mmCIF file of C-alpha atoms and ligand atoms in Angstrom:
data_model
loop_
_atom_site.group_PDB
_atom_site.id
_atom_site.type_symbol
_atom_site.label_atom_id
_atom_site.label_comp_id
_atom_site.label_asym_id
_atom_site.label_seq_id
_atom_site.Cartn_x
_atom_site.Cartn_y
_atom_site.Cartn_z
ATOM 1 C CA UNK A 1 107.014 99.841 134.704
ATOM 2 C CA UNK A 2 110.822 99.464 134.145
ATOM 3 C CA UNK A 3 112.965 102.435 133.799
ATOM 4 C CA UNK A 4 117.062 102.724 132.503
ATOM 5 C CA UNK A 5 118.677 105.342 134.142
ATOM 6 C CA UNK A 6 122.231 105.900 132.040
ATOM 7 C CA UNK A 7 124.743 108.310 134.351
ATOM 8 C CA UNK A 8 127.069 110.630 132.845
ATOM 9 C CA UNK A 9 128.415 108.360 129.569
ATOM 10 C CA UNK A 10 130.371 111.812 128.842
ATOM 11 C CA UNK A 11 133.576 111.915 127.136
ATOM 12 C CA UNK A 12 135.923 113.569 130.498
ATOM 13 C CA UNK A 13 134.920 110.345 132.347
ATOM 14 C CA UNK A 14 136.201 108.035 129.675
ATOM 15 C CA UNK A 15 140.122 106.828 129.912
ATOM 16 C CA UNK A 16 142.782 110.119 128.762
ATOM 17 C CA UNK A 17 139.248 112.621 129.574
ATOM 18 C CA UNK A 18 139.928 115.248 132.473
ATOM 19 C CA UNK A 19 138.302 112.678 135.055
ATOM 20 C CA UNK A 20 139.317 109.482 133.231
ATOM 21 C CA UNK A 21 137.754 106.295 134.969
ATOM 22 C CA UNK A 22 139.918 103.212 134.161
ATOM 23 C CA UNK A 23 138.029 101.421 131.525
ATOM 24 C CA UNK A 24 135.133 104.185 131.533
ATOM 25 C CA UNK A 25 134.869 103.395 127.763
ATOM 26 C CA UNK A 26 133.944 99.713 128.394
ATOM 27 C CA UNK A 27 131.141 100.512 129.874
ATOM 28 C CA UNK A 28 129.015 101.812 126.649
ATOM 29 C CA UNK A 29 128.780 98.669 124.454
ATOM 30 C CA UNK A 30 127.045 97.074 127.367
ATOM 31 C CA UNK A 31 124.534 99.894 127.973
ATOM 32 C CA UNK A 32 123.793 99.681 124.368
ATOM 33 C CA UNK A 33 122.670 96.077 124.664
ATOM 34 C CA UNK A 34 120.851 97.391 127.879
ATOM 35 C CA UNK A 35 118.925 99.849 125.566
ATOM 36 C CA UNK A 36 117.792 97.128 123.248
ATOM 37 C CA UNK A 37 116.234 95.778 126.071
ATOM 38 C CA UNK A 38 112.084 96.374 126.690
ATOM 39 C CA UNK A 39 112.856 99.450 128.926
ATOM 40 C CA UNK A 40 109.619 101.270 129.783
ATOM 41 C CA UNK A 41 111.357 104.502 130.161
ATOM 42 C CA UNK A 42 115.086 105.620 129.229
ATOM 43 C CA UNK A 43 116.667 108.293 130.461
ATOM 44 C CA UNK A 44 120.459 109.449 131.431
ATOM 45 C CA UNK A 45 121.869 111.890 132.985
ATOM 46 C CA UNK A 46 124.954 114.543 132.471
ATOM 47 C CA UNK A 47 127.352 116.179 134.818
ATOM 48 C CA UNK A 48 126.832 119.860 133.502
ATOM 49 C CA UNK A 49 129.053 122.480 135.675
ATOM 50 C CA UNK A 50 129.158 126.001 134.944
ATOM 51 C CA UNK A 51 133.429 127.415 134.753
ATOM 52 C CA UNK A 52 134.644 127.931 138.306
ATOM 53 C CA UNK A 53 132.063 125.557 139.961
ATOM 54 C CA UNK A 54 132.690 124.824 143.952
ATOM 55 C CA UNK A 55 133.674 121.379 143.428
ATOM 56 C CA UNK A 56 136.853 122.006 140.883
ATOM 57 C CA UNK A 57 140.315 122.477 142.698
ATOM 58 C CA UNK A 58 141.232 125.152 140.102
ATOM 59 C CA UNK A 59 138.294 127.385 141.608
ATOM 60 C CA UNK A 60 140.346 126.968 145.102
ATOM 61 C CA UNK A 61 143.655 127.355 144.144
ATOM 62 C CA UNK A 62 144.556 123.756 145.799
ATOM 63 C CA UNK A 63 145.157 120.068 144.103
ATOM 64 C CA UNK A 64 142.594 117.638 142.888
ATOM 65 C CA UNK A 65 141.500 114.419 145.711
ATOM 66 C CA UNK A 66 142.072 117.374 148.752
ATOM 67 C CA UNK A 67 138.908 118.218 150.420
ATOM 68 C CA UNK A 68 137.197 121.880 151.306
ATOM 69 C CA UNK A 69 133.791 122.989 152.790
ATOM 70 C CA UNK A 70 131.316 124.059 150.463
ATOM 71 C CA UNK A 71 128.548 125.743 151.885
ATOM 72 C CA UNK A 72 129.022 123.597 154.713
ATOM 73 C CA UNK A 73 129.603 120.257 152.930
ATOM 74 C CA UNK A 74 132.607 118.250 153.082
ATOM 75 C CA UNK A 75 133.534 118.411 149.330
ATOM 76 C CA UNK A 76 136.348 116.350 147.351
ATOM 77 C CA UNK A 77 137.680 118.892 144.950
ATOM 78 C CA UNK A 78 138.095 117.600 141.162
ATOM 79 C CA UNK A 79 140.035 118.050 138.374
ATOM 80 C CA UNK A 80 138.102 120.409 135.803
ATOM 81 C CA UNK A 81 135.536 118.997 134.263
ATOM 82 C CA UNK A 82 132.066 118.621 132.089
ATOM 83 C CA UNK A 83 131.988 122.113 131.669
ATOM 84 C CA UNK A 84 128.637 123.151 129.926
ATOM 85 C CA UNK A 85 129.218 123.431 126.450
ATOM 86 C CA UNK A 86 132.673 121.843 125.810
ATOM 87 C CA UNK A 87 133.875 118.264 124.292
ATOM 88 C CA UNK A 88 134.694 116.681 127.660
ATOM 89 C CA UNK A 89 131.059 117.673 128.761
ATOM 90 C CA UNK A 90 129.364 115.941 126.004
ATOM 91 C CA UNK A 91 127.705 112.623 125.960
ATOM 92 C CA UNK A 92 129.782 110.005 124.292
ATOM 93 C CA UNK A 93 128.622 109.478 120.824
ATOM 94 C CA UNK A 94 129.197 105.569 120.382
ATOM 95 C CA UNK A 95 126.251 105.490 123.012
ATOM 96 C CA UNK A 96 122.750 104.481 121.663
ATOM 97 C CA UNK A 97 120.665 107.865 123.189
ATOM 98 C CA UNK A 98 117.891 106.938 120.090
ATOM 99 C CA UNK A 99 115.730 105.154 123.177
ATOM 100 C CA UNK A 100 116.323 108.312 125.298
ATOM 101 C CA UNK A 101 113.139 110.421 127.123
ATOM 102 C CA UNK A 102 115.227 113.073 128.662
ATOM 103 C CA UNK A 103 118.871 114.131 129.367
ATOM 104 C CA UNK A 104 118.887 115.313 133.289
ATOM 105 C CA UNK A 105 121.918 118.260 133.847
ATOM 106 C CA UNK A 106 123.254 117.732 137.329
ATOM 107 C CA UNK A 107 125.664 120.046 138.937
ATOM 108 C CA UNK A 108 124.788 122.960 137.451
ATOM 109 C CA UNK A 109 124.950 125.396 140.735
ATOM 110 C CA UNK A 110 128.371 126.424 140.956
ATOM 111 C CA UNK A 111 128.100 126.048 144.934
ATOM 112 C CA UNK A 112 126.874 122.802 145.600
ATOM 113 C CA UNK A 113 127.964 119.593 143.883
ATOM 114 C CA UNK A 114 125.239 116.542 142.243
ATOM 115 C CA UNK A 115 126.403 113.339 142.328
ATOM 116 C CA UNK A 116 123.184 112.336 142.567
ATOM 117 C CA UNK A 117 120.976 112.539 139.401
ATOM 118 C CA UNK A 118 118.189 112.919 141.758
ATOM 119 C CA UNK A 119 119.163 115.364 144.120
ATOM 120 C CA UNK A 120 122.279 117.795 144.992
ATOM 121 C CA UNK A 121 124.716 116.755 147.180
ATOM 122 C CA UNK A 122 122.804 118.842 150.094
ATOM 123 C CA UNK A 123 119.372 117.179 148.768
ATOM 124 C CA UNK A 124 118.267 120.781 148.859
ATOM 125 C CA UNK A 125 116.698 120.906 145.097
ATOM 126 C CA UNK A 126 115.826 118.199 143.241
ATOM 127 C CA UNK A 127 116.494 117.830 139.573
ATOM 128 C CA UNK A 128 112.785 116.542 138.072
ATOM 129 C CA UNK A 129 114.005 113.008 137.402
ATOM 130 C CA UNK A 130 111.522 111.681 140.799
ATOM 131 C CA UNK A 131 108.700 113.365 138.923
ATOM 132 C CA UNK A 132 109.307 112.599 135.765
ATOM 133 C CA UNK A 133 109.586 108.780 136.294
ATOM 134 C CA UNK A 134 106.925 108.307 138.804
ATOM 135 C CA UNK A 135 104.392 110.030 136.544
ATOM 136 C CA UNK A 136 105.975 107.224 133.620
ATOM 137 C CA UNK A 137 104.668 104.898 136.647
ATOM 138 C CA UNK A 138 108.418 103.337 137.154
ATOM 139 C CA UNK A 139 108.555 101.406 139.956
ATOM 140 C CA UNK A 140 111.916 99.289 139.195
ATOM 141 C CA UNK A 141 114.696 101.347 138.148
ATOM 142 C CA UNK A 142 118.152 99.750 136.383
ATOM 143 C CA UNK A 143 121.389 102.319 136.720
ATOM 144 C CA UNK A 144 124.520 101.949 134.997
ATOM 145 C CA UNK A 145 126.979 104.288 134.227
ATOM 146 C CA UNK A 146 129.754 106.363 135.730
ATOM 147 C CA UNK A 147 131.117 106.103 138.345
ATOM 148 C CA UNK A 148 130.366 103.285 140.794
ATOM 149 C CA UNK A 149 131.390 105.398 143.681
ATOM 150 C CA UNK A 150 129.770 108.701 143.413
ATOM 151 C CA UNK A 151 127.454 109.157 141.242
ATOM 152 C CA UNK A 152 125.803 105.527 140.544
ATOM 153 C CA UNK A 153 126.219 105.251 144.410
ATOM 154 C CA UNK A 154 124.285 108.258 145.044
ATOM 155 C CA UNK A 155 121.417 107.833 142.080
ATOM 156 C CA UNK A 156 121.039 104.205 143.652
ATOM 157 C CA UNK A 157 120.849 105.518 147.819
ATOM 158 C CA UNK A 158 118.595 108.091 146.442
ATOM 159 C CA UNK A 159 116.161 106.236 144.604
ATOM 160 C CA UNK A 160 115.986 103.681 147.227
ATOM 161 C CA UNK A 161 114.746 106.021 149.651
ATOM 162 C CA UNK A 162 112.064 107.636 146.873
ATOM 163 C CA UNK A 163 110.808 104.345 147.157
ATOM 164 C CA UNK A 164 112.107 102.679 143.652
ATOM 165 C CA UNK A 165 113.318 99.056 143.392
ATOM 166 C CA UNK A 166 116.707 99.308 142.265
ATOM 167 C CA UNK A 167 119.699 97.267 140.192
ATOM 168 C CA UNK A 168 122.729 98.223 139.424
ATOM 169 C CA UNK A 169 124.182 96.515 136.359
ATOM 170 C CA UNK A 170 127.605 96.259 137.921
ATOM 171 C CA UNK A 171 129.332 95.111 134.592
ATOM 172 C CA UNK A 172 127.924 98.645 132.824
ATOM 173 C CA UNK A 173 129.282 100.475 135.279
ATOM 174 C CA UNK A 174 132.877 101.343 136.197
ATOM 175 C CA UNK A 175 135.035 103.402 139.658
ATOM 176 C CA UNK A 176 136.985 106.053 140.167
ATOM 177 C CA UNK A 177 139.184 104.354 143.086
ATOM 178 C CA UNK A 178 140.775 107.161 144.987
ATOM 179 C CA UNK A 179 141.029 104.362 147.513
ATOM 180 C CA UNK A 180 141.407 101.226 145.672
ATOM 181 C CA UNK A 181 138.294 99.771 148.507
ATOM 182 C CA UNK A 182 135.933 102.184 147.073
ATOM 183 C CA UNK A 183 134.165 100.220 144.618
ATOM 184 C CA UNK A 184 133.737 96.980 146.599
ATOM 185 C CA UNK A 185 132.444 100.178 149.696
ATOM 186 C CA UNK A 186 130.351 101.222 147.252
ATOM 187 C CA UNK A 187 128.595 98.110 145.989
ATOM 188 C CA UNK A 188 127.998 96.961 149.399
ATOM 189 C CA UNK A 189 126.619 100.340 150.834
ATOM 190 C CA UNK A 190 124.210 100.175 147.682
ATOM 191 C CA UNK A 191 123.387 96.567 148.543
ATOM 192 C CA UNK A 192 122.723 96.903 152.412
ATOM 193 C CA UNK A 193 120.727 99.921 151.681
ATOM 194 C CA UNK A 194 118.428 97.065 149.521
ATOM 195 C CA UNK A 195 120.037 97.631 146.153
ATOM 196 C CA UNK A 196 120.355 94.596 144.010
ATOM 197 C CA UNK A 197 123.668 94.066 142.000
ATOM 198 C CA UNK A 198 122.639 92.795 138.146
ATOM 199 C CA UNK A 199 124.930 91.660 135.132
ATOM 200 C CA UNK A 200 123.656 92.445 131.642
ATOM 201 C CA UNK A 201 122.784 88.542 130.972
ATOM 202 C CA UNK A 202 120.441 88.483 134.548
ATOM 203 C CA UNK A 203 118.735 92.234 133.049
ATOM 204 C CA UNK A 204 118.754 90.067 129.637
ATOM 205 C CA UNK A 205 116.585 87.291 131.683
ATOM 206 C CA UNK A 206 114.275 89.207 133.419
ATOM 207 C CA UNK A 207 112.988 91.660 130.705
ATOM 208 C CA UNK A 208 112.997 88.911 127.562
HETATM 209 C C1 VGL B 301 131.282 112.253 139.050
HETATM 210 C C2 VGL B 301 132.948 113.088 140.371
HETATM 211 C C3 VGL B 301 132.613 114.374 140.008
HETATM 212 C C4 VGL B 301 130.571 111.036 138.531
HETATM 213 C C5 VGL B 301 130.921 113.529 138.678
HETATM 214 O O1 VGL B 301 129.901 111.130 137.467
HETATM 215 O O2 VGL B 301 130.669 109.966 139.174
HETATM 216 N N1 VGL B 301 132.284 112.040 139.905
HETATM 217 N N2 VGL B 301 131.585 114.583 139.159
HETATM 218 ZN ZN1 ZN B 302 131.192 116.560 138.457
#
């Protein structure tokens, strides 16, 4: 079975949001030809943080990109942002969700951080999304989404160690770049950890 995992398509991630990836918004028109596609399973995920969660630099009085220890994890500190229940949190709504089975909140302790839709950043709780698609019988997952270097990167490590075979679309997905590197890290982390880099057309070939 072949599942689409969709991460965080939610309006702060999109160009002028509070964490604006450079052309974030780019990104949806080619997961809604991935949609169309003969996906067993659908599902996406959304960065969902309570006010004053641990990874925001507001809640430590310092400057978003510097770094802190929360509960004993290195953690970059962010702007504000997807905070449950307001615009920026939502999921953008140019993006096909009629295929979606389930919307997976990440991020919702305000000590520990997701970037994983998996697992928190700790890989102390996990978030259902193992369960849910191994009972669906997925065994080759596609991500796309926001951002290449956190939290596709994580999804992707993560469900290559639960065992999944993975692709990343590359061109529905899209980087932060603190450090300009970090996408091309990213990618080839994902891919020496056994993660297979996909365009739409290639996803196009093997599922028509
Ligand atoms: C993300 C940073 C903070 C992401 C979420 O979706 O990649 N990045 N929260
Ligand atoms: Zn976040």
């Amino acid at each position: 079975m072949k599942g689409l995992l969709i991460v965080d398509i939610q309006y702060d991630f999109l160009p002028g949001g509070a964490l604006g990836v450079k052309e974030g918004d780019q990104v949806v028109p080619v997961i809604n030809q991935l949609t169309q596609l003969p996906f067993d399973v659908v599902v996406a995920s959304q960065d969902w943080h309570p006010i004053g969660h641990g990874s925001f630099a507001s809640t430590h009085q310092k400057t978003p990109g510097e770094v802190v220890s929360l509960k004993g994890l290195p953690q970059i500190l962010w702007p504000d942002h997807c905070v449950q229940g307001s615009k920026g949190a939502e999921i953008v709504s140019s993006l096909d969700v009629t295929k979606l089975a389930a919307v997976i909140p990440k991020g919702t302790d305000p000590d520990i951080d997701s970037y994983s839709a998996f697992f928190d950043n700790g890989h102390k709780k996990a978030t259902g999304l193992d369960p849910f698609l191994k009972e669906k019988g997925v065994k080759e997952l596609y991500i796309a989404g926001l951002a290449t270097d956190y939290c596709v990167k994580f999804s992707t490590l993560d469900a290559l160690a639960l065992g999944y075979d993975v692709f990343v679309v590359i061109d529905a997905c899209r980087a932060v770049n603190l450090n300009p590197l970090d996408e091309q890290e990213a990618i080839s982390e994902m891919q020496s950890r056994g993660a297979r880099i996909v365009t739409l057309k290639e996803v196009k070939e093997r599922l028509m």
